[in-house]
mmCIF file of C-alpha atoms and ligand atoms in Angstrom:
data_model
loop_
_atom_site.group_PDB
_atom_site.id
_atom_site.type_symbol
_atom_site.label_atom_id
_atom_site.label_comp_id
_atom_site.label_asym_id
_atom_site.label_seq_id
_atom_site.Cartn_x
_atom_site.Cartn_y
_atom_site.Cartn_z
ATOM 1 C CA MET A 551 -79.574 17.143 11.611
ATOM 2 C CA ASN A 552 -79.521 13.705 12.054
ATOM 3 C CA PHE A 553 -82.959 13.278 13.665
ATOM 4 C CA LEU A 554 -82.774 9.932 14.210
ATOM 5 C CA LYS A 555 -79.547 10.045 16.310
ATOM 6 C CA LEU A 556 -80.896 12.770 18.337
ATOM 7 C CA PHE A 557 -84.073 10.994 18.896
ATOM 8 C CA GLU A 558 -82.145 7.341 19.463
ATOM 9 C CA MET A 559 -80.042 9.791 22.266
ATOM 10 C CA GLN A 560 -82.933 11.152 24.017
ATOM 11 C CA ASN A 561 -84.656 7.835 24.094
ATOM 12 C CA ASP A 562 -82.011 6.291 25.947
ATOM 13 C CA LEU A 563 -82.342 9.638 27.974
ATOM 14 C CA ASP A 564 -86.223 9.152 28.792
ATOM 15 C CA SER A 565 -84.943 5.676 29.517
ATOM 16 C CA LYS A 566 -82.813 6.400 31.943
ATOM 17 C CA ILE A 567 -85.139 9.105 34.270
ATOM 18 C CA GLU A 568 -87.956 7.321 33.637
ATOM 19 C CA LYS A 569 -86.092 4.129 35.572
ATOM 20 C CA GLN A 570 -84.192 6.112 38.048
ATOM 21 C CA HIS A 571 -87.617 7.581 39.253
ATOM 22 C CA GLY A 572 -89.352 4.698 38.994
ATOM 23 C CA LEU A 573 -91.714 6.469 36.195
ATOM 24 C CA GLU A 574 -91.798 3.704 33.105
ATOM 25 C CA GLU A 575 -95.579 3.160 33.413
ATOM 26 C CA GLU A 576 -96.826 7.334 34.374
ATOM 27 C CA PRO A 577 -98.350 9.257 31.891
ATOM 28 C CA LEU A 578 -95.465 12.278 31.316
ATOM 29 C CA LEU A 579 -97.128 13.388 28.077
ATOM 30 C CA GLU A 580 -99.002 16.626 30.017
ATOM 31 C CA LYS A 581 -95.792 17.514 32.682
ATOM 32 C CA LYS A 582 -93.102 17.358 29.272
ATOM 33 C CA ILE A 583 -95.362 19.622 27.175
ATOM 34 C CA LEU A 584 -95.460 22.293 30.612
ATOM 35 C CA ALA A 585 -91.678 21.690 30.611
ATOM 36 C CA LEU A 586 -91.596 22.701 26.840
ATOM 37 C CA LEU A 587 -93.084 25.527 27.571
ATOM 38 C CA VAL A 588 -91.065 27.297 30.663
ATOM 39 C CA GLU A 589 -88.153 25.967 28.680
ATOM 40 C CA VAL A 590 -89.535 28.554 25.924
ATOM 41 C CA GLY A 591 -90.415 30.818 27.851
ATOM 42 C CA GLU A 592 -86.678 30.266 29.569
ATOM 43 C CA LEU A 593 -85.571 30.984 25.809
ATOM 44 C CA ALA A 594 -87.463 34.200 25.709
ATOM 45 C CA ASN A 595 -85.985 35.920 29.063
ATOM 46 C CA GLU A 596 -82.533 34.914 27.970
ATOM 47 C CA THR A 597 -82.742 36.670 24.450
ATOM 48 C CA ARG A 598 -85.162 39.758 26.339
ATOM 49 C CA CYS A 599 -86.520 40.377 22.982
ATOM 50 C CA PHE A 600 -89.513 41.463 24.409
ATOM 51 C CA LYS A 601 -88.985 43.348 27.113
ATOM 52 C CA PHE A 602 -88.891 46.781 25.677
ATOM 53 C CA TRP A 603 -88.589 48.446 28.548
ATOM 54 C CA SER A 604 -84.998 46.711 29.451
ATOM 55 C CA LEU A 605 -81.777 48.897 28.110
ATOM 56 C CA LYS A 606 -80.382 45.366 29.734
ATOM 57 C CA HIS A 607 -78.324 43.324 26.795
ATOM 58 C CA PRO A 608 -79.131 39.513 25.648
ATOM 59 C CA ALA A 609 -77.002 36.612 27.106
ATOM 60 C CA GLU A 610 -74.426 35.432 24.910
ATOM 61 C CA ALA A 611 -75.170 33.363 22.961
ATOM 62 C CA SER A 612 -73.720 30.110 24.150
ATOM 63 C CA VAL A 613 -76.253 30.817 27.289
ATOM 64 C CA ILE A 614 -78.979 30.955 24.675
ATOM 65 C CA LEU A 615 -78.005 27.548 22.604
ATOM 66 C CA GLU A 616 -77.920 25.831 25.334
ATOM 67 C CA GLU A 617 -81.672 27.188 26.920
ATOM 68 C CA TYR A 618 -83.023 26.086 23.187
ATOM 69 C CA VAL A 619 -81.543 22.872 22.976
ATOM 70 C CA ASP A 620 -83.297 22.660 26.322
ATOM 71 C CA GLY A 621 -86.802 22.904 24.027
ATOM 72 C CA ILE A 622 -85.856 20.191 21.615
ATOM 73 C CA HIS A 623 -84.880 17.562 24.100
ATOM 74 C CA PHE A 624 -88.809 18.214 25.601
ATOM 75 C CA ILE A 625 -89.211 18.221 21.821
ATOM 76 C CA LEU A 626 -87.819 14.554 20.764
ATOM 77 C CA SER A 627 -89.404 13.731 24.030
ATOM 78 C CA LEU A 628 -93.015 14.178 23.200
ATOM 79 C CA GLY A 629 -91.939 12.966 19.923
ATOM 80 C CA ILE A 630 -91.217 9.531 21.262
ATOM 81 C CA GLU A 631 -94.386 9.392 23.350
ATOM 82 C CA ILE A 632 -96.922 9.892 20.508
ATOM 83 C CA GLY A 633 -94.497 7.436 18.511
ATOM 84 C CA VAL A 634 -92.333 9.101 15.946
ATOM 85 C CA THR A 635 -88.980 8.453 16.267
ATOM 86 C CA ASP A 636 -87.880 8.769 12.801
ATOM 87 C CA GLY A 637 -88.249 9.801 8.848
ATOM 88 C CA VAL A 638 -88.634 13.743 10.109
ATOM 89 C CA GLU A 639 -87.597 15.839 7.699
ATOM 90 C CA PHE A 640 -88.247 19.990 7.421
ATOM 91 C CA ASP A 641 -87.636 22.040 4.633
ATOM 92 C CA LEU A 642 -87.058 25.712 6.552
ATOM 93 C CA ALA A 643 -87.408 29.197 4.055
ATOM 94 C CA ALA A 644 -86.392 31.257 6.599
ATOM 95 C CA ASP A 645 -89.485 33.906 7.366
ATOM 96 C CA GLU A 646 -89.758 37.635 7.724
ATOM 97 C CA ASN A 647 -90.991 36.769 11.539
ATOM 98 C CA SER A 648 -90.138 39.047 14.210
ATOM 99 C CA LEU A 649 -88.295 37.227 17.169
ATOM 100 C CA THR A 650 -90.757 37.734 19.073
ATOM 101 C CA ALA A 651 -94.123 36.718 16.647
ATOM 102 C CA HIS A 652 -91.381 33.247 16.490
ATOM 103 C CA PHE A 653 -91.871 32.707 19.796
ATOM 104 C CA VAL A 654 -95.484 33.315 20.524
ATOM 105 C CA LEU A 655 -96.132 31.030 17.107
ATOM 106 C CA VAL A 656 -93.874 28.285 19.239
ATOM 107 C CA TYR A 657 -96.575 28.600 22.173
ATOM 108 C CA GLU A 658 -99.547 28.549 19.151
ATOM 109 C CA LYS A 659 -98.216 25.199 17.546
ATOM 110 C CA ILE A 660 -97.921 23.800 21.190
ATOM 111 C CA ALA A 661 -101.110 24.463 22.659
ATOM 112 C CA GLN A 662 -102.173 23.002 19.295
ATOM 113 C CA PHE A 663 -100.534 19.746 19.842
ATOM 114 C CA GLU A 664 -101.605 19.777 23.182
ATOM 115 C CA LYS A 665 -105.225 19.909 22.308
ATOM 116 C CA SER A 666 -105.116 17.132 19.852
ATOM 117 C CA ARG A 667 -102.037 15.564 20.366
ATOM 118 C CA SER A 668 -101.497 14.570 16.325
ATOM 119 C CA GLU A 669 -98.385 13.759 14.812
ATOM 120 C CA ALA A 670 -99.059 16.236 12.058
ATOM 121 C CA HIS A 671 -99.200 19.052 14.550
ATOM 122 C CA TYR A 672 -96.709 18.458 16.734
ATOM 123 C CA LEU A 673 -94.371 18.019 13.736
ATOM 124 C CA GLU A 674 -95.576 21.455 12.893
ATOM 125 C CA LEU A 675 -94.448 22.175 16.437
ATOM 126 C CA PHE A 676 -91.288 21.059 15.694
ATOM 127 C CA ARG A 677 -91.333 22.761 12.856
ATOM 128 C CA GLN A 678 -91.880 26.179 13.887
ATOM 129 C CA TYR A 679 -88.996 25.397 16.966
ATOM 130 C CA LEU A 680 -86.382 25.090 13.984
ATOM 131 C CA LEU A 681 -87.990 28.098 12.673
ATOM 132 C CA LEU A 682 -86.992 29.723 16.225
ATOM 133 C CA GLY A 683 -83.810 28.236 16.011
ATOM 134 C CA GLU A 684 -82.903 29.793 12.490
ATOM 135 C CA ALA A 685 -84.470 33.276 13.362
ATOM 136 C CA LEU A 686 -81.664 33.069 16.443
ATOM 137 C CA GLY A 687 -79.344 32.390 14.264
ATOM 138 C CA PHE A 688 -77.779 29.442 15.217
ATOM 139 C CA SER A 689 -76.798 26.189 12.370
ATOM 140 C CA PRO A 690 -78.197 23.088 12.428
ATOM 141 C CA GLU A 691 -75.011 21.939 13.106
ATOM 142 C CA GLU A 692 -75.376 24.164 16.071
ATOM 143 C CA ILE A 693 -77.601 23.521 17.409
ATOM 144 C CA GLU A 694 -76.759 18.933 16.707
ATOM 145 C CA ALA A 695 -73.744 19.560 18.638
ATOM 146 C CA ALA A 696 -75.252 21.985 21.744
ATOM 147 C CA TYR A 697 -77.725 18.981 21.368
ATOM 148 C CA VAL A 698 -74.998 16.308 21.485
ATOM 149 C CA LYS A 699 -73.436 18.161 24.631
ATOM 150 C CA LYS A 700 -76.119 18.823 26.865
ATOM 151 C CA ASN A 701 -77.798 15.582 26.800
ATOM 152 C CA GLU A 702 -74.554 14.377 27.924
ATOM 153 C CA VAL A 703 -74.842 16.948 31.184
ATOM 154 C CA ASN A 704 -78.215 15.662 31.141
ATOM 155 C CA HIS A 705 -77.021 11.974 31.865
ATOM 156 C CA ASP A 706 -74.578 12.926 33.993
ATOM 157 C CA ARG A 707 -77.423 14.817 36.264
ATOM 158 C CA GLN A 708 -78.793 11.148 36.476
ATOM 159 C CA LYS A 709 -75.609 9.368 37.918
ATOM 160 C CA GLN A 710 -75.405 11.967 39.925
ATOM 161 C CA GLY A 711 -79.158 11.546 41.685
ATOM 162 C CA TYR A 712 -79.768 15.416 40.161
HETATM 163 O O1 UMP B 1012 -88.033 13.511 30.379
HETATM 164 C C1 UMP B 1012 -86.883 14.147 30.416
HETATM 165 C C2 UMP B 1012 -87.054 15.195 31.394
HETATM 166 C C3 UMP B 1012 -86.129 16.145 31.635
HETATM 167 N N1 UMP B 1012 -84.464 15.948 30.524
HETATM 168 C C4 UMP B 1012 -83.905 16.672 29.889
HETATM 169 C C5 UMP B 1012 -84.562 18.540 29.296
HETATM 170 C C6 UMP B 1012 -83.795 19.645 29.745
HETATM 171 O O2 UMP B 1012 -82.515 19.325 29.096
HETATM 172 C C7 UMP B 1012 -83.881 19.001 30.839
HETATM 173 C C8 UMP B 1012 -84.030 20.180 32.040
HETATM 174 O O3 UMP B 1012 -83.643 20.545 33.333
HETATM 175 P P1 UMP B 1012 -84.182 21.906 34.476
HETATM 176 O O4 UMP B 1012 -82.757 21.876 34.011
HETATM 177 O O5 UMP B 1012 -85.151 22.408 33.669
HETATM 178 O O6 UMP B 1012 -84.123 20.487 35.620
HETATM 179 O O7 UMP B 1012 -84.068 17.851 30.868
HETATM 180 C C9 UMP B 1012 -85.274 14.598 29.232
HETATM 181 O O8 UMP B 1012 -84.467 15.188 28.413
HETATM 182 N N2 UMP B 1012 -86.510 14.209 29.185
#
């Protein structure tokens, strides 16, 4: 994944959103953390991985991927908030955790990052979210392409006064 390119695209989008809504001087980190927590919940809901009481099938892979890359947006955006915009590289070894365990770990990492706001915890969060993507069956190429597509949708939404 070309993280440098993704951070640049996210920075362009965030700058446009902040300008459009007159928020250039506003602290937005806490809201972005809540936005990420919400996105992870929406993603979990689409997978239905934890709904042991239901027989309904998960959403289509394309729907799950779009939800997943909403989270990538907010993670990149959080990186920009704390000054991490480059030099991100991950060595991901697939693990045996269940999908549900992956989600719980992502929530844990978000909570740790929220407390410390440190670069080290940020990178742990990003890594855990990429492991979740792998557990969902998405390749880095698929994730990058879906991110680029959704980033464009987000630009269009701003143009249309979303
Ligand atoms: O500062 C922001 C605010 C929002 N988004 C993007 C991330 C998600 O792709 C999308 C979430 O929008 P909703 O569909 O949840 O409204 O907006 C950003 O990239 N940066």
